[in-house]
Coordinates of C-alpha atoms in Angstrom, one line a residue:
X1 CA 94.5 95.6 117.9
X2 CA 93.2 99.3 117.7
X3 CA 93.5 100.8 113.8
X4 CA 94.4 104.5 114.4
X5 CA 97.7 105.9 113.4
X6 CA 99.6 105.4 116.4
X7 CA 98.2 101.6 116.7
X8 CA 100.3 101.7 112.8
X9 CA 103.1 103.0 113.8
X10 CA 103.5 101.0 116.7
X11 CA 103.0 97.7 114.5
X12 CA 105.8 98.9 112.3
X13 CA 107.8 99.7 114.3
X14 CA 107.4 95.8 115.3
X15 CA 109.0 94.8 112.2
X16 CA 112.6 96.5 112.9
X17 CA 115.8 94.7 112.8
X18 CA 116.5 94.4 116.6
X19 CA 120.3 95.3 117.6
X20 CA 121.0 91.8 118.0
X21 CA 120.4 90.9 114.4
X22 CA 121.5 93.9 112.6
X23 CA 125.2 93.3 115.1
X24 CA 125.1 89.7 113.5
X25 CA 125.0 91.1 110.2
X26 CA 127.8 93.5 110.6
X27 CA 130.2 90.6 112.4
X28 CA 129.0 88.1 109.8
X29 CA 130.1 90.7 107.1
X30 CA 126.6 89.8 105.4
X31 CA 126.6 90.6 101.7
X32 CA 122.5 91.3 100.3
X33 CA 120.6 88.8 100.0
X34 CA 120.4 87.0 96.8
X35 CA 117.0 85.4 97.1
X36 CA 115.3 89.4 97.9
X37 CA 114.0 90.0 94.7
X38 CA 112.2 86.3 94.8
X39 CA 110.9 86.6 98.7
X40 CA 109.6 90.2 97.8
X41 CA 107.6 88.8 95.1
X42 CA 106.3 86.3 97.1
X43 CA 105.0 88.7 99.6
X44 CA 103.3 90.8 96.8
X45 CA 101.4 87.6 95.9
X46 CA 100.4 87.4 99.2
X47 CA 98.7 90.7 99.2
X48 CA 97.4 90.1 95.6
X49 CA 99.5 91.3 93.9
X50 CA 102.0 90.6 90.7
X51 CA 105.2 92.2 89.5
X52 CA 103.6 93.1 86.4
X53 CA 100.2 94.6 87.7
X54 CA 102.1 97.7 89.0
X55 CA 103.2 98.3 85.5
X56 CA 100.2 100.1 85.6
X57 CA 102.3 102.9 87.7
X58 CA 103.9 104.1 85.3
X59 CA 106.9 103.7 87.6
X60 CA 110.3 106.0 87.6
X61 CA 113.0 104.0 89.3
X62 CA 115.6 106.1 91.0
X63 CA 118.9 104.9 92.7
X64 CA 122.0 106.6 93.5
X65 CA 124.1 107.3 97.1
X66 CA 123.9 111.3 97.0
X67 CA 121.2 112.5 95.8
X68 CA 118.5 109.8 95.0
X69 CA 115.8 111.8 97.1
X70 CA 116.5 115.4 95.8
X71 CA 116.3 114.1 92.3
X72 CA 113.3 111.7 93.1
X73 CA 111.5 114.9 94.7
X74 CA 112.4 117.4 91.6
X75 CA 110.8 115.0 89.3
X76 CA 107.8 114.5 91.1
X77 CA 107.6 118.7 91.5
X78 CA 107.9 118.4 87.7
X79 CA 105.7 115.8 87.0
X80 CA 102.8 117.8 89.2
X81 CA 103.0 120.5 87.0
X82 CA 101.2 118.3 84.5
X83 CA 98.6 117.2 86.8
X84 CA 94.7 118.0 85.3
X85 CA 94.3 120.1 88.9
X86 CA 96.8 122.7 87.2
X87 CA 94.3 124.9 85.2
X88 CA 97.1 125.9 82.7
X89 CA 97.8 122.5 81.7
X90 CA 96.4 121.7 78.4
X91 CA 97.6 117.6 78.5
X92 CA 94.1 116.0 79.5
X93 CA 94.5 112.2 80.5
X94 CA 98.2 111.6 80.3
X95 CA 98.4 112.1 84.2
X96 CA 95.8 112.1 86.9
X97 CA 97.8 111.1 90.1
X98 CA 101.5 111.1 91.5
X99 CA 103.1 108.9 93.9
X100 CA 106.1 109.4 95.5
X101 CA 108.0 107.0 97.7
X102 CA 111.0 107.8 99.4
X103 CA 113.2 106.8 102.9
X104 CA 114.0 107.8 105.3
X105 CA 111.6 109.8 106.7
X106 CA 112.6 112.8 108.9
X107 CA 109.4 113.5 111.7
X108 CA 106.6 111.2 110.1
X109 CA 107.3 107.7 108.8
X110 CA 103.7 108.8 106.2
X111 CA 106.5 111.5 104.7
X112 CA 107.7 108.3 103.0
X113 CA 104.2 107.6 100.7
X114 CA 103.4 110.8 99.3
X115 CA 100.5 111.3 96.6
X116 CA 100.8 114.3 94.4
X117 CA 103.6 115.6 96.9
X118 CA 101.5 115.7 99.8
X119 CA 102.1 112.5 102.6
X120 CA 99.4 110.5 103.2
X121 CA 97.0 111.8 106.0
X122 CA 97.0 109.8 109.3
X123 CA 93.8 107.6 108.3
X124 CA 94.5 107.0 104.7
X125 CA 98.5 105.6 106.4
X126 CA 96.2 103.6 109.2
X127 CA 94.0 102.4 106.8
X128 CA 96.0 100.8 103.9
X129 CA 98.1 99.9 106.6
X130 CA 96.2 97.5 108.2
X131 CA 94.7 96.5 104.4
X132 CA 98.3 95.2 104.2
X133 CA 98.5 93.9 107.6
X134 CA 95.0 92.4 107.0
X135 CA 95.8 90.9 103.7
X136 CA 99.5 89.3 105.2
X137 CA 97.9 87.3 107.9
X138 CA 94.9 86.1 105.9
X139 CA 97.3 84.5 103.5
X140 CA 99.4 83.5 106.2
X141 CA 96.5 81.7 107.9
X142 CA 95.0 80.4 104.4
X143 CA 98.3 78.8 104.3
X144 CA 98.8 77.5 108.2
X145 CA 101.2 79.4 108.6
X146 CA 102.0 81.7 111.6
X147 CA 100.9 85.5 111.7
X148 CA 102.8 86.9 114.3
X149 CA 105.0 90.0 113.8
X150 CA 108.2 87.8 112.9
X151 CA 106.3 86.1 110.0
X152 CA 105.7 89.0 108.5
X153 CA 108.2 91.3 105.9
X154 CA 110.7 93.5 108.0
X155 CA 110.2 97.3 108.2
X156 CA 111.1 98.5 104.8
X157 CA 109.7 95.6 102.9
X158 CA 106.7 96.3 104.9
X159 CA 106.4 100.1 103.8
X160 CA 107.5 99.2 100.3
X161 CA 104.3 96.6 100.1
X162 CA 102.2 99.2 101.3
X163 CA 103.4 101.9 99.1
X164 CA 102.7 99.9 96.0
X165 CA 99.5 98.6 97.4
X166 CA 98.6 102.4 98.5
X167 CA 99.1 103.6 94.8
X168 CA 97.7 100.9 93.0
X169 CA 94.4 101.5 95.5
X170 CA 94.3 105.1 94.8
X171 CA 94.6 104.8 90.9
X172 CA 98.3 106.0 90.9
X173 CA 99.3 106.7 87.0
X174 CA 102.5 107.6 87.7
X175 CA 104.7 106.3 90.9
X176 CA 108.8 108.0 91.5
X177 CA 110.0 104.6 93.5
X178 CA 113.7 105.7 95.3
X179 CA 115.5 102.5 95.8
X180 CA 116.4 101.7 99.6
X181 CA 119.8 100.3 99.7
X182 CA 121.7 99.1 96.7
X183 CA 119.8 98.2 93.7
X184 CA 119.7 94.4 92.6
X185 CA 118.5 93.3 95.5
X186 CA 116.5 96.2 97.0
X187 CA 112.9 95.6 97.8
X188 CA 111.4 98.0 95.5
X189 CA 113.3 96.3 92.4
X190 CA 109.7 94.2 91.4
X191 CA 109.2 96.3 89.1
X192 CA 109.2 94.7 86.3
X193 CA 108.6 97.7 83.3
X194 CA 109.5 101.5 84.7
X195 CA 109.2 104.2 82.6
X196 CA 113.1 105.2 82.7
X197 CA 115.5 104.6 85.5
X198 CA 118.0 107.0 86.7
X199 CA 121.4 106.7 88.7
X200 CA 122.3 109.8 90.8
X201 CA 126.0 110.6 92.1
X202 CA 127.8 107.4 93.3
X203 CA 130.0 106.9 96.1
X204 CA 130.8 104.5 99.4
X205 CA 128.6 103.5 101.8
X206 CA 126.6 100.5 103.0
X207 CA 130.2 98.9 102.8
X208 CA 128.9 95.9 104.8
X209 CA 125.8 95.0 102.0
X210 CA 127.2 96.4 98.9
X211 CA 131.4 95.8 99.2
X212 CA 133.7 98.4 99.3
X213 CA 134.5 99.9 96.5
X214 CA 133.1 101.8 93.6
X215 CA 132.9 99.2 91.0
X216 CA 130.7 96.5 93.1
X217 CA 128.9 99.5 94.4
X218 CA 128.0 100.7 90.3
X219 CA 127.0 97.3 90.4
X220 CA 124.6 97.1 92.5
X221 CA 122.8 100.0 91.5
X222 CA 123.2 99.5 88.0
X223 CA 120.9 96.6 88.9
X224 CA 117.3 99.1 88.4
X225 CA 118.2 99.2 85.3
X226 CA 115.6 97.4 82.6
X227 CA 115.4 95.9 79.2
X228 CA 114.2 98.6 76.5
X229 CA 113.8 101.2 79.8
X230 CA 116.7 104.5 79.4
X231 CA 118.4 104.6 82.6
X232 CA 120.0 108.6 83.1
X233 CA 123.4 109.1 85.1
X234 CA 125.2 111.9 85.9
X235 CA 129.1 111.7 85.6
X236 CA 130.4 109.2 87.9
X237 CA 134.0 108.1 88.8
X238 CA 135.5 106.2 85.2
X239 CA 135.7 103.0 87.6
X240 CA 132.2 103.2 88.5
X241 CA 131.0 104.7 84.9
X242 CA 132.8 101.6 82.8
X243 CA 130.5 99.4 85.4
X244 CA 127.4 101.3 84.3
X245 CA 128.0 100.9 80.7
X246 CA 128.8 97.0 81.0
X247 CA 125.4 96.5 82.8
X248 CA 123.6 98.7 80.6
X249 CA 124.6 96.2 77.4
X250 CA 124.0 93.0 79.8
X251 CA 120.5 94.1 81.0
X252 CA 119.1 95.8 77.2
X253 CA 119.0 99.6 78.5
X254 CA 120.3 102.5 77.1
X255 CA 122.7 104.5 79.1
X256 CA 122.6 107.9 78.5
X257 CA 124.6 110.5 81.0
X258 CA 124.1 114.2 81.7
X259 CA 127.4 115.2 81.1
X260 CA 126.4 119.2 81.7
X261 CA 124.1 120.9 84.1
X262 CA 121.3 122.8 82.6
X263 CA 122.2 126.1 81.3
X264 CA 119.2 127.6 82.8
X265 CA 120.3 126.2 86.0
X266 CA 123.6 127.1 85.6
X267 CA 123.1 130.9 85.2
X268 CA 120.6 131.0 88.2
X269 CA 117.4 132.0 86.1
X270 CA 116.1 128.7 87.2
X271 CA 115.8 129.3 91.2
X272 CA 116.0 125.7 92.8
X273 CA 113.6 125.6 95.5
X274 CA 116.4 123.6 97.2
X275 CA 120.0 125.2 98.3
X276 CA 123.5 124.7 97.5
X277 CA 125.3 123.8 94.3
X278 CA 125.5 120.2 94.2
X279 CA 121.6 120.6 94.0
X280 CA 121.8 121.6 90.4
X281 CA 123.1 118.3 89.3
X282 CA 120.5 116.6 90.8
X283 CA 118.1 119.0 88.8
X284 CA 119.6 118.9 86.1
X285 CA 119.8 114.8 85.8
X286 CA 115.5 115.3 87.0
X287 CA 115.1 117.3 83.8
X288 CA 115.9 114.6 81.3
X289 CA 114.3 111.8 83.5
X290 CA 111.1 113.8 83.6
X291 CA 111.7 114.8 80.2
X292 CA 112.0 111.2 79.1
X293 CA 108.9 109.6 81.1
X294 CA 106.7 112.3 79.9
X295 CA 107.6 111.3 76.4
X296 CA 107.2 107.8 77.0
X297 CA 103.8 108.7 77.7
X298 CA 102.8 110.5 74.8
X299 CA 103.6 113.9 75.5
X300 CA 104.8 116.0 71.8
X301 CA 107.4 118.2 71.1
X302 CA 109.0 118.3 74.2
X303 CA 112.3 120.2 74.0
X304 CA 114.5 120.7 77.2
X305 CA 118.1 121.0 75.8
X306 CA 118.4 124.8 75.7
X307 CA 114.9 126.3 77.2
X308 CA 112.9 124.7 79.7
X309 CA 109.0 124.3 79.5
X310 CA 107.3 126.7 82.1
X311 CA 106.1 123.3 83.7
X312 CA 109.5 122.6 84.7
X313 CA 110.8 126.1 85.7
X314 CA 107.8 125.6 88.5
X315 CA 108.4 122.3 89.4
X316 CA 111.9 122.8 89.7
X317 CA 111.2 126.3 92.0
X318 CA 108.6 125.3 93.9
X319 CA 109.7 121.9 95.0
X320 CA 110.1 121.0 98.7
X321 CA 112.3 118.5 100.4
X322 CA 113.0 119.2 104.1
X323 CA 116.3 118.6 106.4
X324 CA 118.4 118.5 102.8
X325 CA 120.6 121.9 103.2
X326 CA 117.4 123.2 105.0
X327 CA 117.7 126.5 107.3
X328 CA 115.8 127.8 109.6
X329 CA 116.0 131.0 111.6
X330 CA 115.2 131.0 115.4
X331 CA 116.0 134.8 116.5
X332 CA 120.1 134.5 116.5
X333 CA 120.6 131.6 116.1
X334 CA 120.6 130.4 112.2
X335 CA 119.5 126.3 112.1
X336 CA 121.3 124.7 109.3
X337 CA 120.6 121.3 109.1
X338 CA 121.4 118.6 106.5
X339 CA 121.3 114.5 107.3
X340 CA 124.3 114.1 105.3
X341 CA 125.9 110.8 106.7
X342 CA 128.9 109.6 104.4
X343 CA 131.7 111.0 103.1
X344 CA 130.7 112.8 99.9
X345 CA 127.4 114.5 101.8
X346 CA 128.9 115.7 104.3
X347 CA 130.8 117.3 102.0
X348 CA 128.4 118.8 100.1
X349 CA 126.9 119.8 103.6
X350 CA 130.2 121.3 104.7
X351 CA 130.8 123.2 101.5
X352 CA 127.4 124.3 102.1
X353 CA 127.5 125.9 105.4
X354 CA 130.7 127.3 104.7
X355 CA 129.1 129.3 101.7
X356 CA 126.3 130.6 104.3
X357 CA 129.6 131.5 107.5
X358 CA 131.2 133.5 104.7
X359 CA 128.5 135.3 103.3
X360 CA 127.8 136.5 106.5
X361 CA 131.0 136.7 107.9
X362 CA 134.0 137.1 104.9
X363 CA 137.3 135.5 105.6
X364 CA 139.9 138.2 106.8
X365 CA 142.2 139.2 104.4
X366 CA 146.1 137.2 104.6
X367 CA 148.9 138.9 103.7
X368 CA 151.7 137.3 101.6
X369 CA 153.6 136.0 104.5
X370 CA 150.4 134.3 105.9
X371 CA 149.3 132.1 102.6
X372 CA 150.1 129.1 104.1
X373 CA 149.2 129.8 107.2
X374 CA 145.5 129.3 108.8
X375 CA 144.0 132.2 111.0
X376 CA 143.5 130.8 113.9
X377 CA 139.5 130.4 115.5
X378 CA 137.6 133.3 116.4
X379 CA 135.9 131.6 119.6
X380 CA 137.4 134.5 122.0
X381 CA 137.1 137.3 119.5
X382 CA 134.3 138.9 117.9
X383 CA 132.9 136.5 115.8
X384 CA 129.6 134.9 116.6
X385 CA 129.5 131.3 118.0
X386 CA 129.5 128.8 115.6
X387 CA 128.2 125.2 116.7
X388 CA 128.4 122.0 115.6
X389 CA 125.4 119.5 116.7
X390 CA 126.6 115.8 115.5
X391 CA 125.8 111.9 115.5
X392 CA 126.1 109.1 113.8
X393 CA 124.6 106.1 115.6
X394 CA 125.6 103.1 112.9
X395 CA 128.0 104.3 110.8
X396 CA 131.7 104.9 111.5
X397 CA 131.5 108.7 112.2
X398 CA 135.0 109.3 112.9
X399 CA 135.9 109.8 109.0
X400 CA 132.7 112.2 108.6
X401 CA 134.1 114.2 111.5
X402 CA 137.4 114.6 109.8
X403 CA 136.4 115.3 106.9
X404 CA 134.0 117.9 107.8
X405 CA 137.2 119.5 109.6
X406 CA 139.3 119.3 107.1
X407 CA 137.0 120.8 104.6
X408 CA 135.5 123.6 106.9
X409 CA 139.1 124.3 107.9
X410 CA 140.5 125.2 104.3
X411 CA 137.0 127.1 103.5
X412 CA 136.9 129.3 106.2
X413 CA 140.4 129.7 106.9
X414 CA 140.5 128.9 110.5
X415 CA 142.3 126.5 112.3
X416 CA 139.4 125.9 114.4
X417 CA 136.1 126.2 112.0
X418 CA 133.4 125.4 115.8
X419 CA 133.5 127.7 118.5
X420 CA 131.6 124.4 120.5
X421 CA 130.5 120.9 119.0
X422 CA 127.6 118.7 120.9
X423 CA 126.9 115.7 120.7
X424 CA 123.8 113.6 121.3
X425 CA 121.9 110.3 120.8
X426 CA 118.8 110.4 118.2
X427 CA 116.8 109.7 121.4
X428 CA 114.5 113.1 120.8
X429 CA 112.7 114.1 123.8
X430 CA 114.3 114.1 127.9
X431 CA 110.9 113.3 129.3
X432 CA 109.4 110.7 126.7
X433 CA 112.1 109.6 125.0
X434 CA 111.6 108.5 120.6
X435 CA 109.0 110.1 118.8
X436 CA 106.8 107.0 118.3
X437 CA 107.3 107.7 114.1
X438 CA 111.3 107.9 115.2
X439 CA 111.7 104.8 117.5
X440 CA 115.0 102.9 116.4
X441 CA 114.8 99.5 118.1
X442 CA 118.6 98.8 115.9
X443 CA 120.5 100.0 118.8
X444 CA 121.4 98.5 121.8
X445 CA 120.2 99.6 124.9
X446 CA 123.0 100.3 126.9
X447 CA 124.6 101.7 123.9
X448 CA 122.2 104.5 123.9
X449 CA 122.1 104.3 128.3
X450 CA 125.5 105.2 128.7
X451 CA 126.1 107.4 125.0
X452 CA 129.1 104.9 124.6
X453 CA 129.2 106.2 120.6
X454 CA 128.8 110.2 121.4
X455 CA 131.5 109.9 123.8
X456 CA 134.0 107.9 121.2
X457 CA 133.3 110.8 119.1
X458 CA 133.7 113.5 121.7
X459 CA 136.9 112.0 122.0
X460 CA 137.5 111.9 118.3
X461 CA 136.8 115.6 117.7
X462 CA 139.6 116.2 120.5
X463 CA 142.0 114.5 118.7
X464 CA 140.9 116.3 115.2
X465 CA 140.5 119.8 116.5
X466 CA 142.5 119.9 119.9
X467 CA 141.5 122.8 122.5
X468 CA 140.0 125.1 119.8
X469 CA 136.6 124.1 120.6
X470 CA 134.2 123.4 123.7
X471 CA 132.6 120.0 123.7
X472 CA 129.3 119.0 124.8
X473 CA 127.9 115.2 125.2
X474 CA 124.1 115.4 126.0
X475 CA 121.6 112.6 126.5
X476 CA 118.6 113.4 123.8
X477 CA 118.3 115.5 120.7
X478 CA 116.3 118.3 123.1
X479 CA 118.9 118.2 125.5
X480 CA 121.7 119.6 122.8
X481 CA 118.8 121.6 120.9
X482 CA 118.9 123.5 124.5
X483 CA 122.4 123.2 125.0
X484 CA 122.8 125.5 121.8
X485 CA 120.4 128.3 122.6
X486 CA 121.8 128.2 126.5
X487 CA 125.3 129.1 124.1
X488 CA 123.4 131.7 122.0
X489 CA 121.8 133.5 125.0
X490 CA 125.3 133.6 126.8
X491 CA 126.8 135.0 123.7
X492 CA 124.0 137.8 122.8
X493 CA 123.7 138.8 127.0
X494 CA 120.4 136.9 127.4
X495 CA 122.1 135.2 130.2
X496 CA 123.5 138.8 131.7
X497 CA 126.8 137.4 131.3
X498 CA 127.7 139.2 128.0
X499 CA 126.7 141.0 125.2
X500 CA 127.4 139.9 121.3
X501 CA 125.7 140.4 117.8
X502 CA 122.2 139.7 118.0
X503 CA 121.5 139.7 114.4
X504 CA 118.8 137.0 112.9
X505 CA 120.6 133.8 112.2
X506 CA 123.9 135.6 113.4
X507 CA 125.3 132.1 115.4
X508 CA 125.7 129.9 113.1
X509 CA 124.6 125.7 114.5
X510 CA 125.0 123.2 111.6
X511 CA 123.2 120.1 112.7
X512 CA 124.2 116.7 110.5
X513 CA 125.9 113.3 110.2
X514 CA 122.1 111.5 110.3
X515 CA 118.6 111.9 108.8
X516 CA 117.2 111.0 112.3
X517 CA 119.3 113.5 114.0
X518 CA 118.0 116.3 111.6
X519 CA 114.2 114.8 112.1
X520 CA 114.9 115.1 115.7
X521 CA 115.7 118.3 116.1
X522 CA 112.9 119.3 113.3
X523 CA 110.9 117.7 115.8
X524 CA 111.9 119.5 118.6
X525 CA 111.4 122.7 117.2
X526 CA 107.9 122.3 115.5
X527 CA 106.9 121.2 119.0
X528 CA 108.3 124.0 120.8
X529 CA 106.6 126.3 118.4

């Protein structure tokens, strides 16, 4: 086997759940499995390591469902501001290198290991790659055992190996570790002696592995929590908060919630570096974890309640963390993407993007005999186009789609908030199919062959919306990018047909329901440029 960075990739991707065992696992209503934590370890011996070396990290363990990467990536902003490289840092030898490690990843699986907020470059990713690789299959062969792809950890306990094995290689000193799925039971839960744990915004999904409701889901993710380690929380459902507190007093850790958002944050002379509202509770609950991590290390006098430490102000603007309420601008037409994919994010993605329509575009005035009544859409009148580019390849999308309808419906006032909705597989490209770094081997085949999923949904939106829209099912991810502009260049007379507002960002195309469908269409786009 080659070692570049494609000869990686191509050996992880390997190690994917095919669709025939991840079906299994849905029919079989598979809970997580209880041994994880115990087989994890086991493979960290096998590369050399023990739980407790990595105490040396310095680890912060974040899990949550909305939210955990936001927060995760605020701290580490934070964090940087500390770093020895920043000349107006007077806190020499409390903190000399950063790692980050987060999922999914949206155009390049290195996005996921990250050292002081920068992914690893292709040949340090090939080459502690195949370290781990190297390491696996020498033990494996140590031990007669075999050392073919199938003997080896699946994809995320792959990338979690390496990521630990990355950081401790590179003299890491402090590590932000977001938890996968769950919490008990989640692959990066070795660790053995974090820093502080934090619990973002709670709600359902990953019904199949963590149950169905709010309590067994608090459970699971109470599970990062540690003896003598203060785990942060936002406010949570009471269901899911009277979970929290019960594990808290099982496990030794003090529970400690942010019941406010910061002031500074609040009042806007903080500007997050990343948009909407919800974002500020995600800062807020990154203030105090910092906050408390830096003090577990030594740091003095460090006061966030009412005024921030410049340090943080910076981190907190100048962090980055792509295809979360992201927008770019493409002549007309206004890109807003967001991978939210259950119910509560796509809320926050809807409420969102209905804060940038009206902004640009105000709600008409109703009179008093029209309160109740919606306005109907604008698809034949003046308004610009505004599209909705969808999928959801795994999860029930259905809901998400009603939801978004239902929410975009009562913000903007219109009975029909999409002039046209598309829909498309994650496959990105016409010609060449996945992005090597985007491959999803999870799906069946002829699922994806004859887009049996986008056309259930197509269906779906019909029933939702009715006639008020015009609906689109396209093969890849380019195919529906395209589709979109062919509707923008109709609308502004680029097509000769017509002639609307040409204004930058004017048409409006919110892209969401999956982190691989915003990827793609990031993809897309860098490559076209």
């Amino acid at each position: 086997m080659d070692r570049t960075y494609s000869d990686a990739v191509r050996a992880l991707n390997s190690l994917q759940s095919n669709a025939s065992v991840v079906n299994a696992i849905r029919l079989s209503g598979g809970k997580m499995n209880g041994h994880a934590i115990s087989e994890m370890i086991e493979w960290c011996r096998k590369i050399g390591y023990e739980p407790s070396n990595f105490n040396r990290l310095n680890a912060i363990h974040i899990a949550g469902t909305k939210g955990k990467g936001s927060t995760s990536a605020f701290i580490s902003s934070i964090l940087a501001q500390y770093l020895p490289s920043r000349a107006e840092v007077a806190h020499p030898g409390k903190l000399h290198k950063i790692g980050l490690y987060t999922s999914p990843h949206l155009r390049f699986v290195r996005e996921r290991i990250q050292i002081d907020n920068t992914p690893l470059s292709e040949a340090a990713f090939a080459s502690y790659f195949f370290q781990t690789w190297d390491r696996l299959e020498a033990s494996a062969a140590a031990a007669g055992e075999p050392t073919n792809p199938c003997a080896k950890p699946v994809y995320f306990r792959y990338l979690t190996l390496m990521a630990l094995h990355t950081y401790m290689s590179e003299g890491v000193d402090t590590a932000v570790i977001e938890c996968g799925i769950g919490g008990e039971y989640d692959s990066t839960n070795i660790l053995v002696r974090p820093t502080v744990t934090g619990i973002t915004s709670l709600g359902i999904d990953h019904t199949i592995v963590l149950g169905k409701t709010i309590e067994e889901i608090a459970w699971h993710k109470a599970g990062i929590m540690k003896k003598d380690s203060v785990c942060y929380t936002v406010q949570q459902p009471e269901a899911a908060m009277a979970v929290l507190r019960e594990r808290a007093t099982e496990r030794g850790s003090e529970l400690r919630l942010v019941f406010e958002r910061h002031p500074q944050i609040v009042s806007g002379e903080v500007v997050l570096g990343l948009a909407a509202d919800f974002q500020k509770t995600n800062a807020s609950l990154a203030v105090e974890i910092a906050a408390e991590h830096l003090r577990v290390l030594g740091f003095k006098g460090l006061d966030v309640k009412d005024k921030l430490p410049e340090e943080f102000v910076k981190g907190l603007e100048q962090v980055k963390w792509g295809g979360r309420c992201e927008r770019r601008l493409e002549g007309p037409i206004g890109w807003h993407l967001d991978g939210g994919h259950t119910l509560e994010s796509i809320t926050v993605a809807g409420e969102w993007y209905a804060e940038r329509v009206l902004a640009a575009h105000p709600s008409p005035q109703k009179t008093s005999s029209e309160e109740t009544a919606l306005v109907v859409s604008s698809a034949a009148t003046a308004t610009p186009p505004r599209i909705l580019l969808f999928n959801q390849q795994t999860r029930a999308g259905l809901p998400l789609l009603g939801t978004l309808h239902t929410l975009l419906s009562n913000q903007l006032q219109e009975a029909h908030p999409f002039s046209h909705v598309i829909f498309c597989s994650n496959v990105t490209f016409a010609d060449s199919g996945f992005r090597p770094d985007l491959v999803s081997i999870n799906v069946s085949e002829e699922e994806l062959a004859d887009l049996r999923v986008q056309k259930e949904l197509a269906q779906g939106w019909e029933s939702i919306d009715g006639k008020g829209s015009e609906v689109f099912v396209v093969r890849t991810i380019e195919d529906a990018v395209e589709k979109a502009r062919q509707i923008a260049r109709t609308w502004t007379g680029g097509d000769g047909q017509r002639g609307g507002s040409t204004a930058e960002g004017d048409i409006k195309v919110l892209v969401t329901g999956s982190v691989h469908l915003v990827g793609g269409v990031l993809e897309v786009l860098a490559v076209e440029e």
